[in-house]
Coordinates of N, CA and C in Angstrom, one line a residue:
X233 N -45.0 15.1 -5.5 CA -43.9 14.1 -4.2 C -44.1 15.3 -3.4
X234 N -44.1 15.2 -2.2 CA -44.6 15.9 -1.2 C -43.5 16.5 -1.0
X235 N -43.1 17.5 0.3 CA -41.7 18.1 0.9 C -40.9 17.1 1.9
X236 N -41.9 16.3 2.5 CA -41.9 15.4 3.5 C -41.1 14.1 3.1
X237 N -41.3 13.6 1.9 CA -40.7 12.7 1.1 C -39.4 12.7 0.4
X238 N -39.7 14.3 0.1 CA -38.2 14.6 -0.1 C -37.3 14.9 0.6
X239 N -37.7 15.3 2.1 CA -36.8 15.3 3.1 C -36.2 14.1 3.6
X240 N -37.4 13.2 3.6 CA -36.4 11.7 4.2 C -35.8 11.1 3.1
X241 N -35.9 11.4 1.8 CA -34.3 11.2 1.1 C -33.5 11.7 0.9
X242 N -33.3 12.8 1.4 CA -32.1 13.8 1.9 C -31.4 13.2 2.7
X243 N -32.7 13.0 4.0 CA -32.2 12.7 5.2 C -31.3 11.0 4.9
X244 N -32.2 10.5 4.3 CA -31.2 9.1 3.8 C -30.2 9.1 3.3
X245 N -29.7 9.8 2.5 CA -28.6 10.3 1.9 C -27.9 10.6 2.4
X246 N -27.9 11.5 3.6 CA -27.2 12.4 5.0 C -26.6 10.6 5.6
X247 N -27.5 10.0 6.0 CA -27.6 8.9 6.8 C -26.6 8.0 6.0
X248 N -26.5 7.5 4.8 CA -25.9 6.6 4.3 C -24.3 7.7 4.2
X249 N -24.3 8.7 4.2 CA -22.9 9.1 4.3 C -22.7 9.2 5.3
X250 N -23.0 9.5 6.1 CA -22.5 9.2 7.9 C -21.7 7.9 8.4
X251 N -22.9 6.8 7.8 CA -22.4 5.6 8.1 C -21.0 5.3 7.6
X252 N -20.7 6.1 5.9 CA -19.6 5.5 5.4 C -18.2 6.6 6.0
X253 N -18.7 7.7 6.4 CA -17.8 8.1 7.0 C -17.0 7.7 8.5
X254 N -18.4 7.5 9.6 CA -18.1 7.2 10.9 C -18.0 5.6 11.0
X255 N -18.6 4.9 10.6 CA -19.0 3.7 10.9 C -18.1 2.3 10.0
X256 N -17.8 2.6 8.5 CA -17.4 1.9 7.9 C -16.5 2.6 7.0
X257 N -15.5 3.6 6.8 CA -14.9 4.2 6.4 C -13.7 3.5 5.5
X258 N -13.8 3.8 4.0 CA -12.4 3.2 2.9 C -13.5 2.4 2.3
X259 N -14.9 1.8 2.4 CA -15.4 1.1 1.4 C -15.9 1.4 0.4
X260 N -16.5 3.1 0.1 CA -16.6 3.6 -0.4 C -18.2 3.4 -1.2
X261 N -18.7 2.1 -1.7 CA -19.9 1.9 -1.6 C -21.3 2.2 -1.1
X262 N -21.1 2.7 0.7 CA -22.1 3.2 0.9 C -22.1 4.9 0.8
X263 N -20.7 5.1 0.9 CA -20.9 6.8 0.6 C -21.4 7.0 -0.9
X264 N -20.7 6.0 -1.7 CA -21.5 6.7 -3.2 C -22.7 6.3 -3.2
X265 N -23.5 5.3 -2.6 CA -24.9 5.0 -2.8 C -25.8 6.1 -1.7
X266 N -24.9 6.4 -0.9 CA -25.7 8.1 -0.4 C -25.5 9.0 -0.8
X267 N -24.5 9.5 -1.7 CA -24.7 10.4 -2.9 C -25.5 10.7 -3.9
X268 N -25.7 9.1 -4.3 CA -26.9 9.2 -5.1 C -28.2 9.6 -4.4
X269 N -28.4 8.8 -3.4 CA -30.0 9.2 -3.0 C -29.9 10.5 -2.5
X270 N -28.5 11.2 -2.0 CA -28.9 12.7 -1.7 C -29.0 13.2 -2.9
X271 N -28.5 13.3 -4.1 CA -28.6 13.5 -5.5 C -30.3 13.3 -6.0
X272 N -30.8 12.5 -5.9 CA -32.2 12.5 -6.2 C -33.0 13.1 -5.4
X273 N -32.4 13.1 -4.0 CA -33.6 14.1 -3.0 C -33.4 15.6 -3.8
X274 N -32.3 16.0 -4.0 CA -31.9 17.7 -4.1 C -32.6 17.4 -5.6
X275 N -32.8 16.6 -7.0 CA -33.2 16.7 -7.7 C -34.6 17.2 -7.8
X276 N -34.9 16.0 -7.3 CA -36.7 16.2 -6.6 C -37.5 17.3 -6.4
X277 N -36.2 17.8 -5.0 CA -36.5 19.5 -4.5 C -36.7 20.4 -5.7
X278 N -35.7 20.3 -7.0 CA -35.9 21.3 -7.5 C -36.8 21.2 -8.5
X279 N -37.2 20.0 -8.8 CA -38.3 19.7 -9.6 C -39.6 19.8 -9.3
X280 N -40.1 19.3 -8.0 CA -41.1 19.8 -7.3 C -41.0 21.0 -7.2
X281 N -40.3 21.6 -5.8 CA -40.9 22.6 -5.2 C -39.8 24.0 -5.6
X282 N -39.3 23.8 -7.0 CA -38.7 25.2 -7.2 C -37.5 25.1 -7.1
X283 N -37.0 26.6 -7.7 CA -35.6 26.6 -7.7 C -35.1 26.9 -6.1
X284 N -35.9 28.0 -5.2 CA -35.6 28.4 -4.1 C -35.3 27.3 -3.1
X285 N -36.3 26.5 -2.3 CA -36.3 25.5 -1.8 C -35.3 24.2 -2.2
X286 N -35.2 24.4 -3.6 CA -34.1 23.3 -4.4 C -32.9 23.7 -4.1
X287 N -32.2 25.1 -4.4 CA -31.8 25.3 -3.9 C -31.0 25.3 -2.3
X288 N -32.0 25.8 -2.0 CA -31.7 25.7 0.0 C -31.5 24.3 0.5
X289 N -31.9 23.2 -0.2 CA -31.7 22.0 0.5 C -30.1 21.9 -0.3
X290 N -29.7 22.0 -1.3 CA -28.9 22.1 -2.3 C -27.8 22.5 -1.2
X291 N -27.7 23.5 -0.7 CA -26.5 24.6 0.2 C -26.4 23.6 1.0
X292 N -27.7 23.5 2.2 CA -27.7 22.8 3.4 C -27.1 21.3 3.2
X293 N -27.3 20.5 2.1 CA -26.8 19.6 2.1 C -25.4 19.0 1.5
X294 N -24.5 20.2 0.7 CA -23.3 20.6 0.7 C -22.7 20.5 2.1
X295 N -23.1 21.4 2.8 CA -22.5 22.1 4.1 C -23.0 20.8 5.1
X296 N -23.7 20.3 4.7 CA -23.9 18.9 6.0 C -22.6 17.7 5.5
X297 N -22.7 17.6 4.3 CA -21.6 16.7 3.5 C -20.2 17.1 4.1
X298 N -19.9 18.3 3.7 CA -18.9 19.1 4.3 C -18.4 19.0 5.5
X299 N -19.2 19.1 6.4 CA -18.9 19.2 8.1 C -18.6 17.9 8.5
X300 N -19.8 16.5 8.2 CA -19.5 15.2 8.0 C -18.1 14.5 7.6
X301 N -18.1 15.1 6.5 CA -16.3 15.2 6.2 C -15.2 15.5 6.9
X302 N -15.1 16.8 7.1 CA -14.3 17.2 7.9 C -14.3 16.3 9.5
X303 N -15.2 16.4 10.1 CA -15.0 16.0 11.5 C -14.7 13.7 11.5
X304 N -15.1 13.6 9.7 CA -14.7 11.9 10.0 C -13.1 12.1 10.1
X305 N -13.0 12.9 8.9 CA -11.3 12.8 9.0 C -10.5 13.2 10.3
X306 N -11.2 14.3 11.1 CA -10.4 14.8 12.2 C -11.0 13.1 13.1
X307 N -11.8 12.2 13.4 CA -12.3 11.4 13.8 C -10.6 10.3 13.5
X308 N -10.9 10.6 12.5 CA -9.7 9.0 12.1 C -8.1 9.5 12.2
X309 N -8.6 11.1 12.5 CA -6.8 11.4 12.9 C -6.3 11.0 14.0
X310 N -7.3 10.9 15.3 CA -7.1 10.6 16.3 C -7.3 9.1 16.8
X311 N -7.9 8.1 15.9 CA -8.4 6.9 15.9 C -7.4 6.1 16.0
X312 N -7.6 4.9 16.6 CA -6.7 4.1 17.3 C -6.5 2.8 16.1
X313 N -6.9 3.2 15.0 CA -6.7 2.4 13.7 C -5.5 3.4 12.4
X314 N -5.5 4.6 13.0 CA -4.5 4.9 12.4 C -3.1 4.8 12.8
X315 N -2.4 4.9 11.8 CA -0.8 4.5 12.1 C -0.3 5.6 12.2
X316 N 0.3 5.7 13.4 CA 1.1 7.0 13.8 C 2.6 6.9 13.9
X317 N 3.2 5.7 13.8 CA 4.4 5.2 14.0 C 5.3 5.6 12.1
X318 N 6.5 6.0 11.8 CA 6.9 5.9 10.8 C 8.1 5.1 11.0
X319 N 8.0 3.9 9.9 CA 8.9 3.0 9.6 C 10.2 3.5 8.7
X320 N 11.4 3.9 9.1 CA 12.4 4.0 8.6 C 13.3 3.0 8.9
X321 N 13.3 2.1 8.5 CA 13.9 1.0 8.6 C 14.1 0.2 7.1
X322 N 15.2 -0.5 6.3 CA 15.2 -0.8 5.5 C 15.5 -2.5 5.5
X323 N 14.9 -3.3 4.6 CA 14.7 -4.5 4.5 C 16.0 -5.0 3.6
X324 N 16.9 -6.3 4.0 CA 17.7 -6.9 2.5 C 19.0 -6.0 2.6
X325 N 19.5 -5.5 3.6 CA 20.8 -4.5 3.2 C 21.4 -4.9 3.7
X326 N 22.7 -5.6 3.5 CA 23.8 -6.2 3.6 C 24.8 -5.9 3.5
X327 N 25.8 -6.0 4.4 CA 27.3 -5.3 4.5 C 28.1 -6.1 3.7
X328 N 28.2 -5.8 2.5 CA 29.5 -6.8 1.7 C 30.7 -6.5 1.2
X329 N 31.1 -5.1 2.7 CA 32.0 -4.5 2.0 C 33.4 -5.4 2.3
X330 N 33.3 -6.6 3.3 CA 34.6 -7.9 3.6 C 34.8 -8.4 2.4
X331 N 33.6 -8.5 1.1 CA 34.0 -9.4 0.0 C 34.2 -8.5 -0.8
X332 N 35.4 -9.1 -1.5 CA 36.4 -8.2 -2.7 C 36.2 -9.5 -3.7
X333 N 36.6 -8.8 -5.1 CA 36.8 -9.3 -5.8 C 37.9 -10.3 -6.0
X334 N 37.9 -11.4 -6.3 CA 39.3 -12.4 -6.3 C 39.0 -13.4 -5.2
X335 N 38.2 -13.2 -4.0 CA 37.7 -14.0 -3.0 C 37.1 -15.1 -3.5
X336 N 37.8 -16.4 -2.8 CA 37.6 -17.8 -3.3 C 36.8 -18.1 -2.5
X337 N 36.1 -19.3 -2.7 CA 35.2 -20.2 -2.0 C 34.8 -21.0 -1.9
X338 N 33.6 -21.9 -1.8 CA 33.0 -22.9 -2.2 C 31.3 -23.2 -2.1
X339 N 30.9 -23.5 -3.0 CA 29.3 -23.6 -3.2 C 28.8 -24.6 -2.1
X340 N 27.9 -24.1 -1.8 CA 27.4 -25.1 -0.6 C 25.9 -25.9 -1.1
X341 N 25.2 -24.8 -2.2 CA 24.1 -25.5 -2.8 C 24.4 -25.1 -4.6
X342 N 23.6 -25.8 -4.9 CA 23.9 -25.7 -6.5 C 23.4 -24.1 -7.0
X343 N 24.0 -23.4 -7.7 CA 23.7 -21.8 -7.9 C 22.8 -22.1 -9.5
X344 N 21.7 -21.8 -9.6 CA 20.9 -22.1 -10.3 C 20.1 -21.0 -11.0
X345 N 20.7 -19.5 -10.9 CA 21.8 -18.9 -10.8 C 22.1 -18.1 -9.4
X346 N 21.2 -18.5 -8.8 CA 21.4 -18.1 -7.1 C 21.7 -19.0 -6.2
X347 N 22.4 -19.0 -5.3 CA 22.3 -20.3 -4.2 C 23.5 -19.5 -3.3
X348 N 23.6 -20.9 -2.1 CA 24.3 -20.5 -1.3 C 26.2 -20.7 -1.2
X349 N 26.7 -19.9 -0.7 CA 28.4 -20.3 -0.8 C 28.5 -19.9 0.7
X350 N 30.1 -20.6 0.9 CA 30.6 -20.4 2.0 C 32.2 -19.4 1.3
X351 N 32.0 -18.2 1.7 CA 33.1 -17.3 1.3 C 33.7 -16.8 2.6
X352 N 35.2 -16.5 3.1 CA 35.8 -16.1 4.1 C 34.5 -16.8 5.2
X353 N 34.3 -18.0 5.7 CA 33.9 -18.7 6.6 C 32.6 -18.0 7.1
X354 N 31.9 -17.8 6.0 CA 30.7 -17.2 5.9 C 29.7 -17.7 5.2
X355 N 28.4 -17.7 5.1 CA 27.4 -18.8 4.1 C 26.8 -17.0 3.8
X356 N 26.9 -16.7 2.4 CA 26.3 -15.9 1.6 C 25.5 -16.6 0.4
X357 N 24.6 -15.5 0.1 CA 23.8 -16.0 -1.3 C 24.6 -15.3 -2.2
X358 N 24.8 -16.4 -2.9 CA 25.4 -15.8 -4.6 C 24.6 -15.5 -5.4
X359 N 25.3 -15.7 -6.5 CA 24.7 -15.2 -8.4 C 25.9 -15.5 -8.9
X360 N 25.5 -16.9 -10.1 CA 25.9 -17.2 -10.8 C 25.9 -15.7 -12.2
X361 N 26.8 -16.2 -13.3 CA 26.2 -15.1 -14.0 C 25.5 -15.7 -15.5
X362 N 24.5 -16.3 -15.0 CA 23.5 -16.9 -15.8 C 23.6 -18.4 -15.8
X363 N 24.9 -18.7 -15.6 CA 24.8 -20.4 -15.4 C 24.7 -21.0 -14.6
X364 N 24.8 -22.7 -14.5 CA 24.7 -23.4 -13.4 C 25.9 -23.8 -12.8
X365 N 26.3 -23.5 -11.6 CA 27.2 -24.5 -10.8 C 26.9 -25.2 -10.2
X366 N 27.4 -26.0 -10.0 CA 27.3 -27.3 -9.4 C 27.4 -27.2 -7.8
X367 N 27.3 -28.1 -6.8 CA 27.6 -27.9 -5.4 C 28.6 -28.3 -5.5
X368 N 29.1 -28.0 -4.2 CA 31.1 -28.1 -3.9 C 31.7 -28.1 -5.0
X369 N 31.4 -26.7 -5.7 CA 32.6 -26.7 -6.5 C 33.0 -25.0 -5.8
X370 N 34.4 -25.3 -6.2 CA 35.3 -24.3 -6.1 C 35.0 -22.9 -6.9
X371 N 34.8 -21.8 -6.5 CA 34.4 -20.5 -7.2 C 35.1 -19.2 -6.9
X372 N 35.1 -18.3 -7.5 CA 36.2 -17.1 -7.2 C 34.8 -16.0 -7.5
X373 N 35.2 -14.6 -6.6 CA 34.1 -14.0 -6.9 C 34.4 -12.9 -8.0
X374 N 33.6 -12.6 -9.1 CA 34.0 -11.8 -9.6 C 33.4 -10.3 -9.9
X375 N 32.3 -10.0 -8.9 CA 31.7 -8.7 -8.4 C 30.9 -8.7 -7.6
X376 N 31.0 -7.2 -6.6 CA 30.0 -7.4 -5.7 C 29.5 -5.9 -6.3
X377 N 28.2 -6.2 -6.6 CA 27.5 -5.0 -6.7 C 25.8 -4.9 -6.4
X378 N 25.3 -3.9 -5.8 CA 23.9 -3.4 -5.3 C 23.9 -5.0 -4.7
X379 N 24.5 -5.1 -3.5 CA 24.3 -6.2 -2.2 C 23.9 -7.7 -2.6
X380 N 24.1 -7.3 -4.1 CA 24.7 -8.9 -4.8 C 26.2 -9.3 -5.1
X381 N 26.4 -10.4 -5.1 CA 27.9 -11.1 -5.0 C 27.8 -12.4 -6.4
X382 N 28.1 -11.7 -7.3 CA 28.7 -12.9 -8.6 C 29.6 -13.4 -8.6
X383 N 29.7 -14.5 -8.7 CA 30.7 -15.7 -8.9 C 30.8 -16.1 -10.2
X384 N 31.8 -17.2 -10.2 CA 32.0 -17.9 -11.3 C 32.9 -19.3 -10.9
X385 N 32.9 -20.1 -11.5 CA 33.5 -21.5 -11.5 C 35.3 -21.1 -11.0
X386 N 35.9 -21.7 -10.6 CA 37.5 -21.5 -10.4 C 38.3 -22.1 -11.3
X387 N 38.8 -21.7 -12.3 CA 39.4 -22.3 -13.4 C 40.6 -23.3 -12.7

């Protein structure tokens, strides 16, 4: 195998890695295939041309892959596809401090074991303790824990 063919194989591998880094980042298929082609080119360089030229091609291709990776990360840092905002809000945080144990209400839907109830003029999602409670049943709050209101039928 001639040195020209080995150089073309190495360049093809570097081109595939460049495509992975700059055009389709995140797919890894193109990058892995590029590394395989590059490895084949380096293998043939060692096998056909000897240790000196093989080592030179290995070192040069390693430096180029490192440089491509570095510039690819720098490019992605400044890219419009990069999310630069931080989301610090929370979802489903309810303040049930106004609901106390012993408060009474009425179910608006059947609790199986979750449903809706009217407690203190407010529609709330409530939970029974594992049993079903029919609609329009008088209930009493037995526990408020971890943003959940637990109720049971009023005796």
